[in-house]
Amino acid sequence: LCRSREDKIRPKKNEFPFNELGDDDLAAIEQFYEKMPAESRPVKNGEVDAGSKDVAEKLRRWCVLQSGDTTKKLPDGTATTGSNVISHLGKCAAHGSVRVKTIVAMVFKYLCADQQHRRYIVTSGGVRTLLGLVDLEDEAARDAARQALAQICIVTNPSLLPYSEQLDAVRPLVQTLE
């Protein structure tokens, strides 16, 4: 969700399952794939097109801006619309499996890529959700949640966040610096 071909992640040779295979094993697998009929061959990594960056940005914009139907009044007097997608992602992260939490963290990272979207994520409860995701076991998901939280804190007036969220955000931000 919200990933374009520019955001593609490829597995490294020193990660599972490649780290358990020797060079001879990898060469044997490649030879086996060459002998298979074209329609039976698995798709090579990187050949799946995730879509253009423009399509991903349109989806991100819709998720943050257009999917909301509740208007909230901010402490500074401005009104903003909350996003249903963000609040539903929070529910998924609260009650989902570790894999679901990993996906939610990655989605938040992509949604926070645009600075204009971050205030809507704050008003929809995204900060509390991110604070629940900063301690995941998966390093990529944990880093994605911390990065999204840092990006939100950079552009958000601290007085707009509840005091508990301000305090809870300090530890992950300091850990991001390390």
mmCIF file of C-alpha atoms in Angstrom:
data_model
loop_
_atom_site.group_PDB
_atom_site.id
_atom_site.type_symbol
_atom_site.label_atom_id
_atom_site.label_comp_id
_atom_site.label_asym_id
_atom_site.label_seq_id
_atom_site.Cartn_x
_atom_site.Cartn_y
_atom_site.Cartn_z
ATOM 1 C CA LEU A 1 0.000 0.000 0.000
ATOM 2 C CA CYS A 2 1.375 3.399 -0.977
ATOM 3 C CA ARG A 3 4.684 1.994 -2.302
ATOM 4 C CA SER A 4 5.959 2.863 -5.764
ATOM 5 C CA ARG A 5 8.694 1.235 -7.807
ATOM 6 C CA GLU A 6 11.138 3.847 -6.467
ATOM 7 C CA ASP A 7 10.517 2.523 -2.918
ATOM 8 C CA LYS A 8 11.298 -1.098 -3.825
ATOM 9 C CA ILE A 9 13.147 -3.196 -1.226
ATOM 10 C CA ARG A 10 15.314 -6.068 -2.415
ATOM 11 C CA PRO A 11 16.537 -8.889 -0.185
ATOM 12 C CA LYS A 12 20.266 -8.920 0.445
ATOM 13 C CA LYS A 13 22.547 -11.913 -0.107
ATOM 14 C CA ASN A 14 23.484 -11.946 3.583
ATOM 15 C CA GLU A 15 19.804 -12.235 4.672
ATOM 16 C CA PHE A 16 17.530 -15.271 4.882
ATOM 17 C CA PRO A 17 17.140 -17.407 2.722
ATOM 18 C CA PHE A 18 20.194 -16.468 0.662
ATOM 19 C CA ASN A 19 22.596 -16.565 3.593
ATOM 20 C CA GLU A 20 21.975 -20.296 4.000
ATOM 21 C CA LEU A 21 22.840 -21.103 0.376
ATOM 22 C CA GLY A 22 26.311 -21.466 -1.063
ATOM 23 C CA ASP A 23 27.431 -20.205 -4.466
ATOM 24 C CA ASP A 24 27.046 -23.698 -5.921
ATOM 25 C CA ASP A 25 23.478 -23.918 -4.608
ATOM 26 C CA LEU A 26 22.556 -20.554 -6.107
ATOM 27 C CA ALA A 27 24.072 -21.526 -9.458
ATOM 28 C CA ALA A 28 22.137 -24.827 -9.411
ATOM 29 C CA ILE A 29 18.877 -22.979 -8.748
ATOM 30 C CA GLU A 30 19.556 -20.589 -11.635
ATOM 31 C CA GLN A 31 20.267 -23.526 -13.986
ATOM 32 C CA PHE A 32 17.062 -25.240 -12.842
ATOM 33 C CA TYR A 33 15.040 -22.081 -13.587
ATOM 34 C CA GLU A 34 16.619 -21.849 -17.055
ATOM 35 C CA LYS A 35 15.381 -25.379 -17.906
ATOM 36 C CA MET A 36 11.795 -24.699 -16.809
ATOM 37 C CA PRO A 37 9.150 -23.636 -19.361
ATOM 38 C CA ALA A 38 8.634 -19.861 -19.405
ATOM 39 C CA GLU A 39 5.095 -20.033 -17.984
ATOM 40 C CA SER A 40 6.275 -22.159 -15.037
ATOM 41 C CA ARG A 41 9.199 -19.972 -13.999
ATOM 42 C CA PRO A 42 8.771 -17.866 -10.902
ATOM 43 C CA VAL A 43 8.922 -14.126 -11.406
ATOM 44 C CA LYS A 44 12.405 -12.769 -10.773
ATOM 45 C CA ASN A 45 12.812 -10.338 -7.938
ATOM 46 C CA GLY A 46 12.353 -6.795 -9.116
ATOM 47 C CA GLU A 47 10.199 -7.638 -12.147
ATOM 48 C CA VAL A 48 6.928 -6.946 -10.339
ATOM 49 C CA ASP A 49 5.946 -3.379 -11.103
ATOM 50 C CA ALA A 50 4.614 -1.608 -8.031
ATOM 51 C CA GLY A 51 3.417 1.300 -10.144
ATOM 52 C CA SER A 52 4.573 4.791 -10.865
ATOM 53 C CA LYS A 53 5.465 7.343 -8.243
ATOM 54 C CA ASP A 54 2.542 9.529 -9.376
ATOM 55 C CA VAL A 55 0.000 6.776 -8.712
ATOM 56 C CA ALA A 56 1.511 6.103 -5.278
ATOM 57 C CA GLU A 57 1.374 9.822 -4.424
ATOM 58 C CA LYS A 58 -2.286 10.021 -5.493
ATOM 59 C CA LEU A 59 -3.124 7.052 -3.282
ATOM 60 C CA ARG A 60 -1.226 8.585 -0.357
ATOM 61 C CA ARG A 61 -3.037 11.896 -0.854
ATOM 62 C CA TRP A 62 -6.409 10.151 -0.928
ATOM 63 C CA CYS A 63 -5.599 8.111 2.187
ATOM 64 C CA VAL A 64 -4.701 11.215 4.145
ATOM 65 C CA LEU A 65 -6.945 13.930 2.723
ATOM 66 C CA GLN A 66 -10.021 12.539 1.014
ATOM 67 C CA SER A 67 -10.953 9.572 3.169
ATOM 68 C CA GLY A 68 -11.898 11.655 6.204
ATOM 69 C CA ASP A 69 -15.371 12.668 7.182
ATOM 70 C CA THR A 70 -14.809 14.095 10.645
ATOM 71 C CA THR A 71 -13.759 17.700 11.244
ATOM 72 C CA LYS A 72 -11.688 18.417 14.348
ATOM 73 C CA LYS A 73 -10.862 21.758 15.910
ATOM 74 C CA LEU A 74 -7.178 22.152 16.793
ATOM 75 C CA PRO A 75 -6.007 24.079 19.893
ATOM 76 C CA ASP A 76 -4.656 26.874 17.673
ATOM 77 C CA GLY A 77 -8.192 27.518 16.366
ATOM 78 C CA THR A 78 -7.849 25.944 12.928
ATOM 79 C CA ALA A 79 -10.084 23.155 11.739
ATOM 80 C CA THR A 80 -8.772 20.050 10.041
ATOM 81 C CA THR A 81 -10.264 16.842 8.749
ATOM 82 C CA GLY A 82 -9.335 13.516 10.304
ATOM 83 C CA SER A 83 -8.608 10.561 8.080
ATOM 84 C CA ASN A 84 -10.545 7.322 8.401
ATOM 85 C CA VAL A 85 -7.634 5.398 6.870
ATOM 86 C CA ILE A 86 -5.251 6.597 9.589
ATOM 87 C CA SER A 87 -7.656 5.700 12.373
ATOM 88 C CA HIS A 88 -8.275 2.267 10.839
ATOM 89 C CA LEU A 89 -4.525 1.688 10.532
ATOM 90 C CA GLY A 90 -4.327 2.444 14.252
ATOM 91 C CA LYS A 91 -6.941 -0.195 14.981
ATOM 92 C CA CYS A 92 -5.093 -2.718 12.825
ATOM 93 C CA ALA A 93 -1.845 -1.990 14.653
ATOM 94 C CA ALA A 94 -3.504 -2.306 18.056
ATOM 95 C CA HIS A 95 -5.150 -5.665 17.406
ATOM 96 C CA GLY A 96 -3.136 -7.165 14.545
ATOM 97 C CA SER A 97 -0.292 -9.624 14.314
ATOM 98 C CA VAL A 98 3.385 -8.688 14.171
ATOM 99 C CA ARG A 99 3.267 -8.811 10.378
ATOM 100 C CA VAL A 100 0.286 -6.438 10.294
ATOM 101 C CA LYS A 101 2.129 -4.038 12.606
ATOM 102 C CA THR A 102 5.144 -4.177 10.282
ATOM 103 C CA ILE A 103 2.993 -3.278 7.288
ATOM 104 C CA VAL A 104 1.293 -0.446 9.208
ATOM 105 C CA ALA A 105 4.702 1.005 10.146
ATOM 106 C CA MET A 106 5.818 0.930 6.510
ATOM 107 C CA VAL A 107 2.555 2.554 5.353
ATOM 108 C CA PHE A 108 2.997 5.356 7.894
ATOM 109 C CA LYS A 109 6.531 5.918 6.609
ATOM 110 C CA TYR A 110 5.205 6.406 3.071
ATOM 111 C CA LEU A 111 2.266 8.553 4.203
ATOM 112 C CA CYS A 112 4.632 10.861 6.117
ATOM 113 C CA ALA A 113 6.836 11.371 3.060
ATOM 114 C CA ASP A 114 4.873 14.503 2.131
ATOM 115 C CA GLN A 115 5.157 17.249 4.730
ATOM 116 C CA GLN A 116 1.631 18.520 4.024
ATOM 117 C CA HIS A 117 0.115 15.162 5.055
ATOM 118 C CA ARG A 118 1.665 15.043 8.512
ATOM 119 C CA ARG A 119 -0.818 17.372 10.233
ATOM 120 C CA TYR A 120 -3.694 15.138 9.130
ATOM 121 C CA ILE A 121 -1.876 12.106 10.500
ATOM 122 C CA VAL A 122 -1.527 13.905 13.841
ATOM 123 C CA THR A 123 -5.209 14.865 13.999
ATOM 124 C CA SER A 124 -6.269 11.322 13.119
ATOM 125 C CA GLY A 125 -4.357 9.708 15.982
ATOM 126 C CA GLY A 126 -1.341 8.595 13.996
ATOM 127 C CA VAL A 127 1.195 9.685 16.630
ATOM 128 C CA ARG A 128 -0.247 7.327 19.252
ATOM 129 C CA THR A 129 -0.213 4.507 16.705
ATOM 130 C CA LEU A 130 3.421 5.209 15.788
ATOM 131 C CA LEU A 131 4.401 5.269 19.459
ATOM 132 C CA GLY A 132 3.015 1.758 19.724
ATOM 133 C CA LEU A 133 5.094 0.624 16.733
ATOM 134 C CA VAL A 134 8.531 1.999 17.646
ATOM 135 C CA ASP A 135 9.471 -1.122 19.646
ATOM 136 C CA LEU A 136 8.800 -3.780 17.006
ATOM 137 C CA GLU A 137 11.263 -6.669 16.647
ATOM 138 C CA ASP A 138 11.694 -6.166 12.893
ATOM 139 C CA GLU A 139 14.425 -3.573 12.394
ATOM 140 C CA ALA A 140 13.027 -2.193 9.123
ATOM 141 C CA ALA A 141 9.557 -1.690 10.610
ATOM 142 C CA ARG A 142 10.944 -0.180 13.814
ATOM 143 C CA ASP A 143 13.095 2.238 11.808
ATOM 144 C CA ALA A 144 10.148 3.129 9.559
ATOM 145 C CA ALA A 145 7.957 3.939 12.574
ATOM 146 C CA ARG A 146 10.721 6.012 14.183
ATOM 147 C CA GLN A 147 11.382 7.866 10.931
ATOM 148 C CA ALA A 148 7.697 8.704 10.481
ATOM 149 C CA LEU A 149 7.484 9.856 14.111
ATOM 150 C CA ALA A 150 10.566 12.046 13.672
ATOM 151 C CA GLN A 151 9.178 13.579 10.477
ATOM 152 C CA ILE A 152 5.907 14.375 12.240
ATOM 153 C CA CYS A 153 7.677 15.915 15.226
ATOM 154 C CA ILE A 154 9.801 18.108 12.951
ATOM 155 C CA VAL A 155 6.800 19.938 11.468
ATOM 156 C CA THR A 156 4.271 19.733 14.309
ATOM 157 C CA ASN A 157 3.887 22.362 16.997
ATOM 158 C CA PRO A 158 4.443 20.439 20.270
ATOM 159 C CA SER A 159 1.499 22.196 21.900
ATOM 160 C CA LEU A 160 -0.804 20.367 19.462
ATOM 161 C CA LEU A 161 0.224 16.990 20.923
ATOM 162 C CA PRO A 162 -1.068 15.714 24.262
ATOM 163 C CA TYR A 163 1.541 15.841 27.022
ATOM 164 C CA SER A 164 1.730 12.036 27.263
ATOM 165 C CA GLU A 165 2.530 11.742 23.548
ATOM 166 C CA GLN A 166 5.205 14.418 23.882
ATOM 167 C CA LEU A 167 6.908 12.474 26.671
ATOM 168 C CA ASP A 168 6.514 9.096 24.978
ATOM 169 C CA ALA A 169 8.097 10.419 21.765
ATOM 170 C CA VAL A 170 11.390 11.390 23.434
ATOM 171 C CA ARG A 171 12.820 7.871 23.828
ATOM 172 C CA PRO A 172 12.288 6.701 20.212
ATOM 173 C CA LEU A 173 13.625 9.988 18.871
ATOM 174 C CA VAL A 174 16.788 9.704 20.960
ATOM 175 C CA GLN A 175 17.198 6.073 19.854
ATOM 176 C CA THR A 176 16.898 7.217 16.231
ATOM 177 C CA LEU A 177 19.855 9.533 16.764
ATOM 178 C CA GLU A 178 22.072 6.666 17.933
#
